[in-house]
Amino acid sequence: SASASASASASINKPKKKKQRSKGISPKSFHKPTPETKLMVKEARDLAKSLEKSLQSSSLTKRLQSFQKDSCYQEFPLQEPALLALDQLILLMLQNTEQQDRSTTNTTSTTTSTATTTTTTTSMLFSKVPRIFAIETSKTGKRKYIVCHLGRFMHRYWRHCPPQSRHYYELIRESNPCRLYFDLEYHKLANPHLTNNNNDHHHHHHHPNNTNILLMQQFMIQQLILE
């Protein structure tokens, strides 16, 4: 009994170990390939190969080659020269648009030709809309900037970029129209009532409604479309 009481008192007096606070998931672990992502990469490569074969045996090959010659794709290590290149690309697009407007006539043949050209160039893979994208090239936050016509970027993104490397984002300049996007997060310790079972419900119903009301009041917006 004495030994039992001694062990009991020792266990009582034994200092409790402090629970180590989670430091979260490291970027390396977060982006570590899983069997699912490996399967996605394999399927994407197989799809790219099949598309390549179909392009080689179709009339799209010449069209694609012609588009690549007439379009732009440039990479920059710094943002400032990339934005200057984007300005030049936009200026060139405006000049080409003005020339096309001047050469347009009211004849039926010209109208038919213009309509045909518009129909064949509406595909995103052949879009000549100037765009600027960026991607992080190191863990220190270093970035690479891509100035290009949208079709060139989408061609590279869909056909040559593996799914696990598709971490590009578009740069939206001031005064340009864009869609508002929120990445809403919360502090777990300050919200103990939230669990994994109701996180989705909370994020999809509570936060957007509050955000909707605040934005409408602050900027006098009549209606917001939340996806």
PDB file of N, CA, C and O in Angstrom, residues 168-200:
ATOM      1  N   TYR A 168      -0.146  29.670 -61.392  1.00  0.00           N
ATOM      2  CA  TYR A 168      -0.046  31.015 -61.947  1.00  0.00           C
ATOM      3  C   TYR A 168      -1.185  31.892 -61.416  1.00  0.00           C
ATOM      4  O   TYR A 168      -2.226  31.389 -61.006  1.00  0.00           O
ATOM      5  N   TYR A 169      -0.953  33.183 -61.426  1.00  0.00           N
ATOM      6  CA  TYR A 169      -2.037  34.114 -61.121  1.00  0.00           C
ATOM      7  C   TYR A 169      -1.892  35.347 -62.020  1.00  0.00           C
ATOM      8  O   TYR A 169      -0.796  35.728 -62.410  1.00  0.00           O
ATOM      9  N   GLU A 170      -3.025  35.916 -62.350  1.00  0.00           N
ATOM     10  CA  GLU A 170      -3.036  37.061 -63.252  1.00  0.00           C
ATOM     11  C   GLU A 170      -2.899  38.360 -62.473  1.00  0.00           C
ATOM     12  O   GLU A 170      -3.477  38.502 -61.389  1.00  0.00           O
ATOM     13  N   LEU A 171      -2.142  39.291 -62.998  1.00  0.00           N
ATOM     14  CA  LEU A 171      -1.999  40.609 -62.387  1.00  0.00           C
ATOM     15  C   LEU A 171      -3.078  41.538 -62.936  1.00  0.00           C
ATOM     16  O   LEU A 171      -3.177  41.724 -64.144  1.00  0.00           O
ATOM     17  N   ILE A 172      -3.893  42.079 -62.049  1.00  0.00           N
ATOM     18  CA  ILE A 172      -4.950  43.008 -62.441  1.00  0.00           C
ATOM     19  C   ILE A 172      -4.481  44.411 -62.073  1.00  0.00           C
ATOM     20  O   ILE A 172      -4.253  44.708 -60.894  1.00  0.00           O
ATOM     21  N   ARG A 173      -4.337  45.252 -63.060  1.00  0.00           N
ATOM     22  CA  ARG A 173      -3.843  46.606 -62.813  1.00  0.00           C
ATOM     23  C   ARG A 173      -4.963  47.512 -62.321  1.00  0.00           C
ATOM     24  O   ARG A 173      -6.157  47.237 -62.509  1.00  0.00           O
ATOM     25  N   GLU A 174      -4.547  48.605 -61.695  1.00  0.00           N
ATOM     26  CA  GLU A 174      -5.496  49.552 -61.130  1.00  0.00           C
ATOM     27  C   GLU A 174      -6.405  50.126 -62.229  1.00  0.00           C
ATOM     28  O   GLU A 174      -5.961  50.385 -63.342  1.00  0.00           O
ATOM     29  N   SER A 175      -7.680  50.287 -61.889  1.00  0.00           N
ATOM     30  CA  SER A 175      -8.719  50.833 -62.772  1.00  0.00           C
ATOM     31  C   SER A 175      -9.178  49.854 -63.842  1.00  0.00           C
ATOM     32  O   SER A 175     -10.013  50.201 -64.666  1.00  0.00           O
ATOM     33  N   ASN A 176      -8.639  48.631 -63.846  1.00  0.00           N
ATOM     34  CA  ASN A 176      -9.103  47.627 -64.795  1.00  0.00           C
ATOM     35  C   ASN A 176     -10.261  46.829 -64.191  1.00  0.00           C
ATOM     36  O   ASN A 176     -10.234  46.520 -62.993  1.00  0.00           O
ATOM     37  N   PRO A 177     -11.276  46.505 -64.986  1.00  0.00           N
ATOM     38  CA  PRO A 177     -12.391  45.727 -64.439  1.00  0.00           C
ATOM     39  C   PRO A 177     -11.948  44.318 -64.061  1.00  0.00           C
ATOM     40  O   PRO A 177     -11.093  43.721 -64.720  1.00  0.00           O
ATOM     41  N   CYS A 178     -12.506  43.803 -62.989  1.00  0.00           N
ATOM     42  CA  CYS A 178     -12.151  42.461 -62.540  1.00  0.00           C
ATOM     43  C   CYS A 178     -13.266  41.920 -61.655  1.00  0.00           C
ATOM     44  O   CYS A 178     -14.162  42.659 -61.239  1.00  0.00           O
ATOM     45  N   ARG A 179     -13.203  40.651 -61.378  1.00  0.00           N
ATOM     46  CA  ARG A 179     -14.142  40.027 -60.459  1.00  0.00           C
ATOM     47  C   ARG A 179     -13.551  40.019 -59.055  1.00  0.00           C
ATOM     48  O   ARG A 179     -12.396  39.662 -58.858  1.00  0.00           O
ATOM     49  N   LEU A 180     -14.369  40.418 -58.092  1.00  0.00           N
ATOM     50  CA  LEU A 180     -13.911  40.469 -56.712  1.00  0.00           C
ATOM     51  C   LEU A 180     -13.796  39.058 -56.158  1.00  0.00           C
ATOM     52  O   LEU A 180     -14.697  38.237 -56.328  1.00  0.00           O
ATOM     53  N   TYR A 181     -12.682  38.773 -55.509  1.00  0.00           N
ATOM     54  CA  TYR A 181     -12.445  37.438 -54.967  1.00  0.00           C
ATOM     55  C   TYR A 181     -11.966  37.553 -53.527  1.00  0.00           C
ATOM     56  O   TYR A 181     -11.105  38.364 -53.217  1.00  0.00           O
ATOM     57  N   PHE A 182     -12.548  36.745 -52.654  1.00  0.00           N
ATOM     58  CA  PHE A 182     -12.150  36.723 -51.255  1.00  0.00           C
ATOM     59  C   PHE A 182     -11.651  35.338 -50.884  1.00  0.00           C
ATOM     60  O   PHE A 182     -12.272  34.331 -51.219  1.00  0.00           O
ATOM     61  N   ASP A 183     -10.527  35.302 -50.197  1.00  0.00           N
ATOM     62  CA  ASP A 183     -10.041  34.058 -49.601  1.00  0.00           C
ATOM     63  C   ASP A 183     -10.257  34.205 -48.098  1.00  0.00           C
ATOM     64  O   ASP A 183      -9.406  34.707 -47.373  1.00  0.00           O
ATOM     65  N   LEU A 184     -11.416  33.789 -47.630  1.00  0.00           N
ATOM     66  CA  LEU A 184     -11.795  34.010 -46.243  1.00  0.00           C
ATOM     67  C   LEU A 184     -11.221  32.905 -45.356  1.00  0.00           C
ATOM     68  O   LEU A 184     -11.392  31.720 -45.622  1.00  0.00           O
ATOM     69  N   GLU A 185     -10.531  33.317 -44.287  1.00  0.00           N
ATOM     70  CA  GLU A 185      -9.968  32.368 -43.340  1.00  0.00           C
ATOM     71  C   GLU A 185     -10.357  32.790 -41.923  1.00  0.00           C
ATOM     72  O   GLU A 185     -10.852  33.901 -41.705  1.00  0.00           O
ATOM     73  N   TYR A 186     -10.140  31.919 -40.981  1.00  0.00           N
ATOM     74  CA  TYR A 186     -10.474  32.239 -39.594  1.00  0.00           C
ATOM     75  C   TYR A 186      -9.446  31.610 -38.666  1.00  0.00           C
ATOM     76  O   TYR A 186      -8.768  30.640 -39.022  1.00  0.00           O
ATOM     77  N   HIS A 187      -9.337  32.152 -37.465  1.00  0.00           N
ATOM     78  CA  HIS A 187      -8.406  31.673 -36.455  1.00  0.00           C
ATOM     79  C   HIS A 187      -9.090  30.577 -35.648  1.00  0.00           C
ATOM     80  O   HIS A 187     -10.116  30.812 -35.006  1.00  0.00           O
ATOM     81  N   LYS A 188      -8.537  29.374 -35.645  1.00  0.00           N
ATOM     82  CA  LYS A 188      -9.204  28.235 -35.023  1.00  0.00           C
ATOM     83  C   LYS A 188      -9.350  28.392 -33.512  1.00  0.00           C
ATOM     84  O   LYS A 188     -10.376  28.044 -32.936  1.00  0.00           O
ATOM     85  N   LEU A 189      -8.295  28.930 -32.859  1.00  0.00           N
ATOM     86  CA  LEU A 189      -8.354  29.073 -31.404  1.00  0.00           C
ATOM     87  C   LEU A 189      -9.404  30.088 -30.981  1.00  0.00           C
ATOM     88  O   LEU A 189      -9.998  29.978 -29.907  1.00  0.00           O
ATOM     89  N   ALA A 190      -9.636  31.095 -31.820  1.00  0.00           N
ATOM     90  CA  ALA A 190     -10.631  32.118 -31.498  1.00  0.00           C
ATOM     91  C   ALA A 190     -12.042  31.688 -31.900  1.00  0.00           C
ATOM     92  O   ALA A 190     -13.013  32.370 -31.573  1.00  0.00           O
ATOM     93  N   ASN A 191     -12.160  30.567 -32.595  1.00  0.00           N
ATOM     94  CA  ASN A 191     -13.475  30.063 -33.025  1.00  0.00           C
ATOM     95  C   ASN A 191     -13.603  28.580 -32.678  1.00  0.00           C
ATOM     96  O   ASN A 191     -13.688  27.719 -33.555  1.00  0.00           O
ATOM     97  N   PRO A 192     -13.608  28.254 -31.384  1.00  0.00           N
ATOM     98  CA  PRO A 192     -13.651  26.831 -30.996  1.00  0.00           C
ATOM     99  C   PRO A 192     -14.960  26.144 -31.362  1.00  0.00           C
ATOM    100  O   PRO A 192     -15.016  24.917 -31.408  1.00  0.00           O
ATOM    101  N   HIS A 193     -16.019  26.923 -31.622  1.00  0.00           N
ATOM    102  CA  HIS A 193     -17.310  26.313 -31.954  1.00  0.00           C
ATOM    103  C   HIS A 193     -17.340  25.759 -33.371  1.00  0.00           C
ATOM    104  O   HIS A 193     -18.264  25.034 -33.737  1.00  0.00           O
ATOM    105  N   LEU A 194     -16.331  26.111 -34.184  1.00  0.00           N
ATOM    106  CA  LEU A 194     -16.290  25.606 -35.553  1.00  0.00           C
ATOM    107  C   LEU A 194     -15.549  24.279 -35.586  1.00  0.00           C
ATOM    108  O   LEU A 194     -14.466  24.141 -35.020  1.00  0.00           O
ATOM    109  N   THR A 195     -16.107  23.315 -36.224  1.00  0.00           N
ATOM    110  CA  THR A 195     -15.488  22.006 -36.378  1.00  0.00           C
ATOM    111  C   THR A 195     -15.404  21.668 -37.847  1.00  0.00           C
ATOM    112  O   THR A 195     -15.942  22.372 -38.704  1.00  0.00           O
ATOM    113  N   ASN A 196     -14.752  20.562 -38.133  1.00  0.00           N
ATOM    114  CA  ASN A 196     -14.626  20.139 -39.529  1.00  0.00           C
ATOM    115  C   ASN A 196     -15.975  19.802 -40.144  1.00  0.00           C
ATOM    116  O   ASN A 196     -16.135  19.817 -41.353  1.00  0.00           O
ATOM    117  N   ASN A 197     -16.940  19.482 -39.282  1.00  0.00           N
ATOM    118  CA  ASN A 197     -18.254  19.089 -39.797  1.00  0.00           C
ATOM    119  C   ASN A 197     -19.075  20.271 -40.272  1.00  0.00           C
ATOM    120  O   ASN A 197     -19.903  20.134 -41.151  1.00  0.00           O
ATOM    121  N   ASN A 198     -18.841  21.453 -39.665  1.00  0.00           N
ATOM    122  CA  ASN A 198     -19.672  22.591 -40.059  1.00  0.00           C
ATOM    123  C   ASN A 198     -18.877  23.734 -40.674  1.00  0.00           C
ATOM    124  O   ASN A 198     -19.398  24.809 -40.873  1.00  0.00           O
ATOM    125  N   ASN A 199     -17.587  23.501 -40.959  1.00  0.00           N
ATOM    126  CA  ASN A 199     -16.796  24.558 -41.593  1.00  0.00           C
ATOM    127  C   ASN A 199     -17.378  24.967 -42.938  1.00  0.00           C
ATOM    128  O   ASN A 199     -17.512  26.143 -43.248  1.00  0.00           O
ATOM    129  N   ASP A 200     -17.696  23.952 -43.759  1.00  0.00           N
ATOM    130  CA  ASP A 200     -18.200  24.254 -45.094  1.00  0.00           C
ATOM    131  C   ASP A 200     -19.493  25.044 -45.023  1.00  0.00           C
ATOM    132  O   ASP A 200     -19.688  26.014 -45.738  1.00  0.00           O
TER     133      ASP A 200
END
